[in-house]
Short mmCIF file of C-alpha atoms and ligand atoms in Angstrom, two decimals:
data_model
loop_
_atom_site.label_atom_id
_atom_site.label_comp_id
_atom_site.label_asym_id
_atom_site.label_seq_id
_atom_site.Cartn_x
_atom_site.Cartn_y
_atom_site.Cartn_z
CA UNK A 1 5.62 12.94 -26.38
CA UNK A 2 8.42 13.52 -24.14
CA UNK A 3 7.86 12.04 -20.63
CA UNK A 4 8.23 15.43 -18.79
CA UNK A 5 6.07 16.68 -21.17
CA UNK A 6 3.87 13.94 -20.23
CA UNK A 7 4.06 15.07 -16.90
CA UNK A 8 3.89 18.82 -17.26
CA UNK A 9 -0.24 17.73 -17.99
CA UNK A 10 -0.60 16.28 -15.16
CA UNK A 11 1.48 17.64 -12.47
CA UNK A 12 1.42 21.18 -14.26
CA UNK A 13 4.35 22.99 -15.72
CA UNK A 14 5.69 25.04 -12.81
CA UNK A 15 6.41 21.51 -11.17
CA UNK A 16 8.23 20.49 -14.23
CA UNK A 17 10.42 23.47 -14.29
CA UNK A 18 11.13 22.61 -10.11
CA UNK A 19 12.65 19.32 -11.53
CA UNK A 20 14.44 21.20 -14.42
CA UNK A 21 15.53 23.64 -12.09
CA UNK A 22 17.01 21.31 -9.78
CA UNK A 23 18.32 19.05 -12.37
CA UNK A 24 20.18 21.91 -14.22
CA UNK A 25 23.58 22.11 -11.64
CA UNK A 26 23.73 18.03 -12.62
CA UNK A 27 23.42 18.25 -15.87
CA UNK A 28 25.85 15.48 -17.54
CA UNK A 29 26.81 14.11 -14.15
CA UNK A 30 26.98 10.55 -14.08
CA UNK A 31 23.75 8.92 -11.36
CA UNK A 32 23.75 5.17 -11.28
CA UNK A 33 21.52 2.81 -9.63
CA UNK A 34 22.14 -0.85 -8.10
CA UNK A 35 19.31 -2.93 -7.45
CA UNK A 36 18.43 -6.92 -7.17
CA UNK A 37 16.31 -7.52 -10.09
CA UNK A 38 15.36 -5.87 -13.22
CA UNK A 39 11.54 -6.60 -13.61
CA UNK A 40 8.76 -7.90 -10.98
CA UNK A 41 8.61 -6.09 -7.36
CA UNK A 42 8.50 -2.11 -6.57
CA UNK A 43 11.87 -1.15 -6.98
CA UNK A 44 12.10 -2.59 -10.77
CA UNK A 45 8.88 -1.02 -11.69
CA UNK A 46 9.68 2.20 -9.84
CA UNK A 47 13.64 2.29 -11.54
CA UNK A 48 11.75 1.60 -14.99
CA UNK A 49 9.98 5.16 -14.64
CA UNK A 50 12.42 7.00 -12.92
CA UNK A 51 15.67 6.21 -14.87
CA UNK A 52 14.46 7.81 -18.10
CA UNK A 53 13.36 10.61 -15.84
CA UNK A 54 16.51 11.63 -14.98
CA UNK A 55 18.22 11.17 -18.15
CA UNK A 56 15.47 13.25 -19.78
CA UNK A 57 16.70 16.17 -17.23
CA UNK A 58 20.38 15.70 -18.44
CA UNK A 59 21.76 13.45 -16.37
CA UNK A 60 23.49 10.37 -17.19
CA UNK A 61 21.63 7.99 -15.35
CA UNK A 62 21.65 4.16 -15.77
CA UNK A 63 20.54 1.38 -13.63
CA UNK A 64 22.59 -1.74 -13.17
CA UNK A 65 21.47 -5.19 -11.66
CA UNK A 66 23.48 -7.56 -10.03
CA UNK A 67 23.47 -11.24 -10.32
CA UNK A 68 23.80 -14.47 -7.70
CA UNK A 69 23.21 -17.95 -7.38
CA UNK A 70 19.64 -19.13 -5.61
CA UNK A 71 21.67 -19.69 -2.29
CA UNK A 72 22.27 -15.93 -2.66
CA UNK A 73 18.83 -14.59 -2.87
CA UNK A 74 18.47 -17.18 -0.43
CA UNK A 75 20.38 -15.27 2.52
CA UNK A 76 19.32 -12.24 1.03
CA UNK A 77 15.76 -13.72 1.77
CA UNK A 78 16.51 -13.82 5.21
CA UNK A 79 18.03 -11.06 5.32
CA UNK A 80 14.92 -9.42 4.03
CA UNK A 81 12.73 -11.31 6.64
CA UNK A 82 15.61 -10.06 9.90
CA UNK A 83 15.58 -6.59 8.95
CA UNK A 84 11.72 -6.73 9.11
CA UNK A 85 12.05 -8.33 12.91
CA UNK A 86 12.01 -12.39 12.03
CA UNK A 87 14.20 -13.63 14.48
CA UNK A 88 16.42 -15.56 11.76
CA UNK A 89 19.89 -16.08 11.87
CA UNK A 90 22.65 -17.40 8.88
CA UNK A 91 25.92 -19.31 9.29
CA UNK A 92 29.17 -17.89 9.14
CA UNK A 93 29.50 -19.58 5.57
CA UNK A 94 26.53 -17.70 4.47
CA UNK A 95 27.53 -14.37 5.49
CA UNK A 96 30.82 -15.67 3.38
CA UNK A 97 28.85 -16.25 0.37
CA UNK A 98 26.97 -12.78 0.66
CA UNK A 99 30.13 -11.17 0.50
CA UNK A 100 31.36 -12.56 -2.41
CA UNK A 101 29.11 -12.27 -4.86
CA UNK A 102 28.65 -8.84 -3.86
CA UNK A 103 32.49 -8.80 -4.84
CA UNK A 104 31.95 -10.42 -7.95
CA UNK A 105 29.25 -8.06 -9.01
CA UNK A 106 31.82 -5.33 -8.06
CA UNK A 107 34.24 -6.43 -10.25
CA UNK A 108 31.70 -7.43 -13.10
CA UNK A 109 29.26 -4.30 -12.95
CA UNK A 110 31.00 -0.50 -13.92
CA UNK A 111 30.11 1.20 -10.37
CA UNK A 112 32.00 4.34 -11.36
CA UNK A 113 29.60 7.20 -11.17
CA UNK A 114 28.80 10.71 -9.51
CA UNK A 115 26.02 9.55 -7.11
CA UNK A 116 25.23 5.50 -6.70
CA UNK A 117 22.05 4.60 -5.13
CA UNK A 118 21.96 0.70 -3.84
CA UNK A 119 18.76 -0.23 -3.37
CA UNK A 120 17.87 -2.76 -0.65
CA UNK A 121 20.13 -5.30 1.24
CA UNK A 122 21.08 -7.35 -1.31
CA UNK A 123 23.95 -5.02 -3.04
CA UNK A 124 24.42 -3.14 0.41
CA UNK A 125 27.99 -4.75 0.36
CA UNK A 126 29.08 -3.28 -3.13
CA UNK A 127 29.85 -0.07 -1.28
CA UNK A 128 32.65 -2.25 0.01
CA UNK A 129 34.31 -1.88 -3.64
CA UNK A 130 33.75 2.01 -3.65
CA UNK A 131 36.30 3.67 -5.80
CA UNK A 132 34.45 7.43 -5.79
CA UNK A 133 31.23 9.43 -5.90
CA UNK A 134 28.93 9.64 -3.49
CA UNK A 135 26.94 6.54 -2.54
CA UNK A 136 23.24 6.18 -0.74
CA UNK A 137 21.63 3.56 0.64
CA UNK A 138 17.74 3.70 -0.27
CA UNK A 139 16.12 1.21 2.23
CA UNK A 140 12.43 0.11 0.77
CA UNK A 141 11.82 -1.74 3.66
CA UNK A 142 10.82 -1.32 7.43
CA UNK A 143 14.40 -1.89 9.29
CA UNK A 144 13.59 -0.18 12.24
CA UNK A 145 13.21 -3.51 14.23
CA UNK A 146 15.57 -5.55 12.92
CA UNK A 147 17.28 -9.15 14.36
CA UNK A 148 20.15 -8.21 16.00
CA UNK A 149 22.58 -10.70 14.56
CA UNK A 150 21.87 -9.69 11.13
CA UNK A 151 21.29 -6.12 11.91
CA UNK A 152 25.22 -6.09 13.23
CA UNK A 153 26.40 -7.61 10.06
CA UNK A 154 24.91 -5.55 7.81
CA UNK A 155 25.43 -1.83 9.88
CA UNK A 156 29.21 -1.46 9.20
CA UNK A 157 28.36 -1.92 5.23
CA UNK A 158 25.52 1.05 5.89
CA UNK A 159 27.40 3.36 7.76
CA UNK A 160 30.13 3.79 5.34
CA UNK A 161 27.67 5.14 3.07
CA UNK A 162 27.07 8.95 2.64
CA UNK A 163 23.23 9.18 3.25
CA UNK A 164 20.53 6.51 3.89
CA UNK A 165 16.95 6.98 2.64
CA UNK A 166 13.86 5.15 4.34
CA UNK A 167 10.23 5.06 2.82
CA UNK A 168 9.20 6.18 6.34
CA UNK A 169 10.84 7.78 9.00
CA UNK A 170 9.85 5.13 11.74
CA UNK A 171 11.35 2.72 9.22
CA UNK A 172 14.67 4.47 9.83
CA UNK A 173 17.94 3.30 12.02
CA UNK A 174 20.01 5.44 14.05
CA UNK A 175 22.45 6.15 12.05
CA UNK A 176 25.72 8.69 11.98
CA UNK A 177 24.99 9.51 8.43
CA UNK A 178 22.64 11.54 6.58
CA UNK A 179 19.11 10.16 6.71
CA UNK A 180 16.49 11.35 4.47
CA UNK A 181 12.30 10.09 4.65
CA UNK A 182 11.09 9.49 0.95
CA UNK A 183 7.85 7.77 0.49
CA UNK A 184 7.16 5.34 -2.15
CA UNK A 185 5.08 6.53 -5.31
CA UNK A 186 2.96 5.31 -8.17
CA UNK A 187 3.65 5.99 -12.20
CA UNK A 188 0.64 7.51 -13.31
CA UNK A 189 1.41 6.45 -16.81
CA UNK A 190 1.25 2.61 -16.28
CA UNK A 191 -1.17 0.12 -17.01
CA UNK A 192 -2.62 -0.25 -13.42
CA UNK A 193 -3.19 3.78 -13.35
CA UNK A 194 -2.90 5.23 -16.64
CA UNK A 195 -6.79 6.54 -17.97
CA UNK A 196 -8.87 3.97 -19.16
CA UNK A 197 -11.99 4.07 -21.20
CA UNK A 198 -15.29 3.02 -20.27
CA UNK A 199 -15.24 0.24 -22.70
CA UNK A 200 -11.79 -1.09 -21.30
CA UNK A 201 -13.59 -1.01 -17.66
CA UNK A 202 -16.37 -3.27 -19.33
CA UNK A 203 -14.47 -5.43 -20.88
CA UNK A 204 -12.40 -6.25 -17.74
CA UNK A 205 -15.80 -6.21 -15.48
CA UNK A 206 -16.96 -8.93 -18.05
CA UNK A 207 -13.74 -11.21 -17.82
CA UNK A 208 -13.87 -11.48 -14.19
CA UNK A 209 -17.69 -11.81 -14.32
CA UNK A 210 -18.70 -8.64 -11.90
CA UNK A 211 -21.83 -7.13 -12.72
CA UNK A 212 -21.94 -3.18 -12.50
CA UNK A 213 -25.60 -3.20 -11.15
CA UNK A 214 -25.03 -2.10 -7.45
CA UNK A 215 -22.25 0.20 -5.93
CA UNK A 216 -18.98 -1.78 -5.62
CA UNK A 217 -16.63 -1.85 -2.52
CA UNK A 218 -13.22 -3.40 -3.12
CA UNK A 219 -10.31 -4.16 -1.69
CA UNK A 220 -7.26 -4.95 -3.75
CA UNK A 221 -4.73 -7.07 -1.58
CA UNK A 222 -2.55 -10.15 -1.51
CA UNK A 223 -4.69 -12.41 0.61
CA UNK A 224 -2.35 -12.33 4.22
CA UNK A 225 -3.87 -12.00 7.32
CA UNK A 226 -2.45 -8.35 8.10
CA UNK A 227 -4.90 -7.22 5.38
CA UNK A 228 -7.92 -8.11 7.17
CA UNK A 229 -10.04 -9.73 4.39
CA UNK A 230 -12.29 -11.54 7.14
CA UNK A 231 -12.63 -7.85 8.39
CA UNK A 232 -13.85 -6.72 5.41
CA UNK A 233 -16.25 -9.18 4.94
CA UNK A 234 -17.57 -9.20 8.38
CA UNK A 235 -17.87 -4.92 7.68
CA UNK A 236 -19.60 -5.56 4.42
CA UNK A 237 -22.23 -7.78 6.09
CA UNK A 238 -23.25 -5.28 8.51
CA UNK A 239 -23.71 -2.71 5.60
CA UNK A 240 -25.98 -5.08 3.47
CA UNK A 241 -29.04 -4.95 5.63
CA UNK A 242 -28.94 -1.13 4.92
CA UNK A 243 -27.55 -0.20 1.75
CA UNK A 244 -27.64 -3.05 -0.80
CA UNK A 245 -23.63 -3.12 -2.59
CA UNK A 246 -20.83 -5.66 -4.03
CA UNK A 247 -17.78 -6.94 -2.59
CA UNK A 248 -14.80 -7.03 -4.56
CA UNK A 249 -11.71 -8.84 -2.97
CA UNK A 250 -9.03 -8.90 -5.02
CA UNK A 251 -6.02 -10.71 -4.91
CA UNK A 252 -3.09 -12.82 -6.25
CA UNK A 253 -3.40 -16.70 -6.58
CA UNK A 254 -1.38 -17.43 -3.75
CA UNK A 255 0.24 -20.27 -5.71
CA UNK A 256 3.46 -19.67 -4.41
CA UNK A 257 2.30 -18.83 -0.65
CA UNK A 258 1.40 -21.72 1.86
CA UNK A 259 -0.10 -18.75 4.16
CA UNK A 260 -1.99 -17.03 1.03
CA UNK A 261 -3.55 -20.43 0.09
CA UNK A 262 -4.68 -20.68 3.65
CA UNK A 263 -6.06 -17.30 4.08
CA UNK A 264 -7.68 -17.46 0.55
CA UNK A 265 -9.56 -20.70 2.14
CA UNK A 266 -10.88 -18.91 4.84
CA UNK A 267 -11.91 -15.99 2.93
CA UNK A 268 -13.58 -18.28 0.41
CA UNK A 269 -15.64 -19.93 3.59
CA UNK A 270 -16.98 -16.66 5.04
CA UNK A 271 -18.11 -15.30 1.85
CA UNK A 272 -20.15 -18.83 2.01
CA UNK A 273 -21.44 -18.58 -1.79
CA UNK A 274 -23.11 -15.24 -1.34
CA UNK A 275 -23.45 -13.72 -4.91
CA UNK A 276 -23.13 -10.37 -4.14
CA UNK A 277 -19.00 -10.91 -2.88
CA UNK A 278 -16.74 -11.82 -5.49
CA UNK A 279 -13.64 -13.24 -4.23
CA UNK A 280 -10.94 -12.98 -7.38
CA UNK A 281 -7.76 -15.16 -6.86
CA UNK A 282 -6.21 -13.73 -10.06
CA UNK A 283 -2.86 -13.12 -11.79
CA UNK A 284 -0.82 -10.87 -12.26
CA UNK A 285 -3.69 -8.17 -14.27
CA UNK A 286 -2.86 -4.89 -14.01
CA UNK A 287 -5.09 -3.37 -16.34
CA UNK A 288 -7.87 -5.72 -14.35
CA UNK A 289 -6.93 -3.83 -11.54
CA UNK A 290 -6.99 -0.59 -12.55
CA UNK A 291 -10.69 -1.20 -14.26
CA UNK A 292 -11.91 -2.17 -10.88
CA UNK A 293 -10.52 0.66 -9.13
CA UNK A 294 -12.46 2.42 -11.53
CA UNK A 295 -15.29 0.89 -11.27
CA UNK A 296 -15.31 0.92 -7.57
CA UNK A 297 -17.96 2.72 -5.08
CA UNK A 298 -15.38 3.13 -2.36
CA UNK A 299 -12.03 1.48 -1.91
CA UNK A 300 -10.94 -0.42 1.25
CA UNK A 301 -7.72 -1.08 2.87
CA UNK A 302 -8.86 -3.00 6.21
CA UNK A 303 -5.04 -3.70 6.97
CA UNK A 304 -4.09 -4.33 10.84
CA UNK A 305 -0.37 -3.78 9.67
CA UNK A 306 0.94 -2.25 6.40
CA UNK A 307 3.82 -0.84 5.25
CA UNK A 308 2.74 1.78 2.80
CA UNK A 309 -0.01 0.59 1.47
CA UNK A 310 0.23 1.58 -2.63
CA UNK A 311 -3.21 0.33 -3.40
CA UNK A 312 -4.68 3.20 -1.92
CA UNK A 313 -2.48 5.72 -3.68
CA UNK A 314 -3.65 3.91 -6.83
CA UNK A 315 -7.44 4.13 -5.87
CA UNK A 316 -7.28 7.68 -4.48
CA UNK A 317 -5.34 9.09 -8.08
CA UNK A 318 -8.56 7.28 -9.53
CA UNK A 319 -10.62 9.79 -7.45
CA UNK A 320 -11.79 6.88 -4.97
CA UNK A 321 -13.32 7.57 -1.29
CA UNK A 322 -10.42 4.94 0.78
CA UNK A 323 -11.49 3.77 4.16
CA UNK A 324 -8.90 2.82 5.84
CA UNK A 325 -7.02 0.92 8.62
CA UNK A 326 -4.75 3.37 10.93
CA UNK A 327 -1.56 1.74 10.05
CA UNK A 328 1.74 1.82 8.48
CA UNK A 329 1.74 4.53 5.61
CA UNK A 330 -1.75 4.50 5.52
CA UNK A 331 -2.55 8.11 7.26
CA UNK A 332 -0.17 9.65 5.38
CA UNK A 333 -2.82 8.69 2.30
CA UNK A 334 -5.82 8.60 3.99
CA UNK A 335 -6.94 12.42 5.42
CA UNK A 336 -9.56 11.61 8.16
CA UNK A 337 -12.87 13.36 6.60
CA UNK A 338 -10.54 14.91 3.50
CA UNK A 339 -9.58 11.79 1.17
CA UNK A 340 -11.23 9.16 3.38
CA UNK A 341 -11.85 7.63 6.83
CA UNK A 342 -9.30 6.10 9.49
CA UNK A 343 -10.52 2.67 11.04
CA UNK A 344 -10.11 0.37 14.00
CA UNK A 345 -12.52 -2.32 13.55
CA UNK A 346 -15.19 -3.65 10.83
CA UNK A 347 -17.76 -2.02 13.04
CA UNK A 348 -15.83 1.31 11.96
CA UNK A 349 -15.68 0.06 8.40
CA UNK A 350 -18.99 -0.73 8.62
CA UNK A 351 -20.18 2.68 9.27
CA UNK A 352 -18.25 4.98 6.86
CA UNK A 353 -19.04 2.59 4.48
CA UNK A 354 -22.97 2.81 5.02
CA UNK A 355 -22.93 6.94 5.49
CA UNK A 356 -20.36 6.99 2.15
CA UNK A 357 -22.70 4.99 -0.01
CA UNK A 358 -26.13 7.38 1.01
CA UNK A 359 -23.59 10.43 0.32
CA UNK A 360 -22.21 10.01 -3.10
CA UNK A 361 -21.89 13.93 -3.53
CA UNK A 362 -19.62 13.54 -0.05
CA UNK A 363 -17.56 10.08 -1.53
CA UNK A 364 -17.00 12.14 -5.13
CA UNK A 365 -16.12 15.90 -3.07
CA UNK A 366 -13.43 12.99 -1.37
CA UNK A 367 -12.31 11.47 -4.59
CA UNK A 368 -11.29 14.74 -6.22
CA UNK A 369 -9.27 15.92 -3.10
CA UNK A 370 -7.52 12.27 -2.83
CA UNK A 371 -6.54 12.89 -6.57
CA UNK A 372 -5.15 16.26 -5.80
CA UNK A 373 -3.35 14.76 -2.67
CA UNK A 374 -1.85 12.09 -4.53
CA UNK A 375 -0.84 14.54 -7.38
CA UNK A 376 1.11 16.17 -4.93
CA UNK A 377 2.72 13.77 -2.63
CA UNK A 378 2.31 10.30 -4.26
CA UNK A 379 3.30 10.17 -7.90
CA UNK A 380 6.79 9.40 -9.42
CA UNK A 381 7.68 13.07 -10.26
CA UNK A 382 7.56 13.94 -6.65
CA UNK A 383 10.02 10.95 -5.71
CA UNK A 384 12.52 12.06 -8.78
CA UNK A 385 11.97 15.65 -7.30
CA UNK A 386 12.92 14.42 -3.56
CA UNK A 387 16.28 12.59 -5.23
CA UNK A 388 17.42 15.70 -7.11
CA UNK A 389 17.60 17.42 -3.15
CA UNK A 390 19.19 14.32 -2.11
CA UNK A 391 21.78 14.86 -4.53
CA UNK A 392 22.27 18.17 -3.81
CA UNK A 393 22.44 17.34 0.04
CA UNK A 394 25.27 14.20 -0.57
CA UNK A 395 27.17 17.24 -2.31
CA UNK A 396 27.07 19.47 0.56
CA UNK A 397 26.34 17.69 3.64
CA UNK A 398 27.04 20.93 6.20
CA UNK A 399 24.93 23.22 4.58
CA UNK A 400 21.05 23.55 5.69
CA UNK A 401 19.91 25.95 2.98
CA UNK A 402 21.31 25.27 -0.69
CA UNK A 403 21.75 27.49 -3.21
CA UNK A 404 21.05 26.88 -6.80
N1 UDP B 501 -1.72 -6.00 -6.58
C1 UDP B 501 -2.01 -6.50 -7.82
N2 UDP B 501 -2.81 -7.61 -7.91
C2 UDP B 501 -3.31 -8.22 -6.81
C3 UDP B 501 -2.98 -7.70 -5.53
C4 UDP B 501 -2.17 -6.59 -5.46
O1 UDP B 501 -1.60 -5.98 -8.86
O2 UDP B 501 -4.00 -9.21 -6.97
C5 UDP B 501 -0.86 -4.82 -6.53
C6 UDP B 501 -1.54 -3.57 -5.99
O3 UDP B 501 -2.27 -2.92 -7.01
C7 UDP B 501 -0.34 -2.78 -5.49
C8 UDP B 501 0.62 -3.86 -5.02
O4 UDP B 501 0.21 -5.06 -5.67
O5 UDP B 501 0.26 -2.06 -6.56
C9 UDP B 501 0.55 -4.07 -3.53
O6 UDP B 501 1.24 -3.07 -2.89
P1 UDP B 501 0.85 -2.60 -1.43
O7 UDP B 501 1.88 -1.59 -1.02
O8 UDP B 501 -0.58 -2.16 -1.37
O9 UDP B 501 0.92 -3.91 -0.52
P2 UDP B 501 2.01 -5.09 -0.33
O10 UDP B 501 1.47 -6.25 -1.12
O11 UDP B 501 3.31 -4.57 -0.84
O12 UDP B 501 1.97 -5.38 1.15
#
């Protein structure tokens, strides 16, 4: 089956026909994309999906990666870390070697195309090497408070593009080019969210040894501070007294994170061998994921900062009640008393967690409208949707109202 026939069953067919409809004027025109790596991290698994997309409405789209030395991606790094506030400098040499291998790329990668998205810092300086078409810089990250050294470096590159897209508009820049907001989105068809059946569920319950005999509560997070873990616990303890439940924190290994390994510790202390919370350091297991999700009574996302926050997309598309913290993208998933509940504090957590599990006709009534919501706003088809205007906008950059 054809992908936007794929689609049509989910999203329906008169949202198809928007995309076909907006596709049709770019039919054969040539839409390539730039990023930093080809597999592992958003943007790779986001290009994946949206690449054949595109060329399934007629365009000729294709998605080139460029390549650098370790003391590359190590300024990149920090270029990553300035943008997002770190007060982080580089030396002049480094700002040398940045510019260079984005030259090298240039001259190594075909950029020729129609429209050229760059995504993220590190190919920001191709547009350098522009020879035509229009070009747009899609920003994944928060660079609304960025170092100012850096920030000065890396503005002339972003203002000689024709547009600049942000996840979130207070992510954005002031800018004298065109700005659009597009949010982030999950692939409903992948292994973290496609369908699964129950004995897939089991079978991943059983691996990671959590019984199904009491309503579950999870949170699916890397194991940093900013996502509250101690929070949850501390919310889940005040529930127990009152409505007996599981606690499901799951997260990566933190192998590769000093801060992780230290937050994992602490986690590990306050849930103090209590049966009933099941702290999972695990790998990389999508499909693990996506059964607990399932599985799950309600979903948390106890953050105290976030940027979008795509684990609750994922649990609300799997018709899941999300109580939230009030941060970062997180409202724009989490509709106070629609999809879920907006918190400040475990004691808040607490609550909506205890009146949720005595109203499972409420938590299901909130699970169906979170799938609807993220039907609408949150899946891939809506992002490929909000590129096809941004195309048409590069094209005519005067004009308010286009015409097809
Ligand atoms: N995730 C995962 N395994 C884990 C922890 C997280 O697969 O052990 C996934 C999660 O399902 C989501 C992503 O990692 O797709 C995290 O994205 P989010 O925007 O929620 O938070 P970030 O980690 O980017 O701050």
């Amino acid at each position: 089956m054809s992908l936007l026939s794929a689609y049509a069953e989910v999203i329906g067919p008169e949202a198809v026909h928007t995309l076909e409809r907006l596709a049709a004027p770019l039919r054969g025109r040539s839409f390539l994309h730039v990023n930093s790596t080809a597999a592992g991290g958003g943007v790779a698994e986001i290009l994946t999906q949206l690449v054949p997309i595109f060329r399934e409405l007629g365009l000729d789209c294709r998605w080139e990666v460029i390549a650098g030395t370790p003391e590359f991606f190590d300024v990149t790094k920090t270029f990553h870390n300035a943008l997002q506030g770190e007060a982080t400098g580089l030396a002049d040499a480094q700002y040398d070697l940045y510019r260079r291998v984005n030259e090298d790329n240039a001259r190594r990668l075909d950029l020729s195309a129609d429209y050229v998205f760059i995504h993220d810092p590190q190919p920001a300086a191709l547009i350098a090497s522009r020879k035509g078409g229009k070009w747009c810089w899609r920003c994944h990250i928060d660079a609304s408070h960025p170092h100012p050294a850096v920030w000065e470096f890396l503005r002339p590159y972003v203002e000689s593009y024709d547009a600049a897209v942000f996840s979130m508009a207070s992510y954005s820049q002031v800018l004298p080019i065109l700005q659009f907001r597009i949010p982030p989105a999950i692939d409903p068809f992948s292994q973290k969210n496609r369908d699964l059946s129950d004995r897939e569920i089991e079978r991943a319950l059983k691996k990671y040894a959590v019984p199904r005999d009491k309503p579950i509560i999870l949170q699916v997070s890397r194991f940093d501070r900013f996502k509250d873990p101690l929070g949850v616990i501390a919310a889940y303890r005040m529930v127990k007294p009152y409505a007996d439940c599981r606690l499901v924190l799951a997260g990566g290994t933190a192998a590769d994170d000093p801060e992780g390994a230290l937050v994992l510790a602490q986690v590990r202390e306050a849930a103090a061998e209590d049966p009933n919370i099941h702290v999972l350091a695990m790998p990389q297991d999508d499909l693990a994921i996506n059964a607990l999700q399932r599985a799950a009574a309600i979903v948390l996302q106890k953050s105290t900062r976030e940027g979008f926050g795509l684990t609750v997309s994922e649990a609300l598309w799997k018709k899941k009640p999300v109580i939230a913290g009030a941060v970062g993208g997180l409202p724009l998933q989490v509709i106070e008393g629609a999809t879920g509940y907006l918190v400040h504090s475990p004691e808040g957590a607490a609550f909506r967690i205890r009146s949720l599990l005595k109203r499972p006709a409420l938590a299901r009534r909130m699970g169906q409208r979170g799938r609807d919501h993220v039907r609408l706003h949150f899946l891939l088809s809506r992002q490929a949707r909000d590129y096809l205007f941004l195309l048409h906008a590069m094209d005519r950059p005067e004009e308010t109202i286009i015409r097809l």
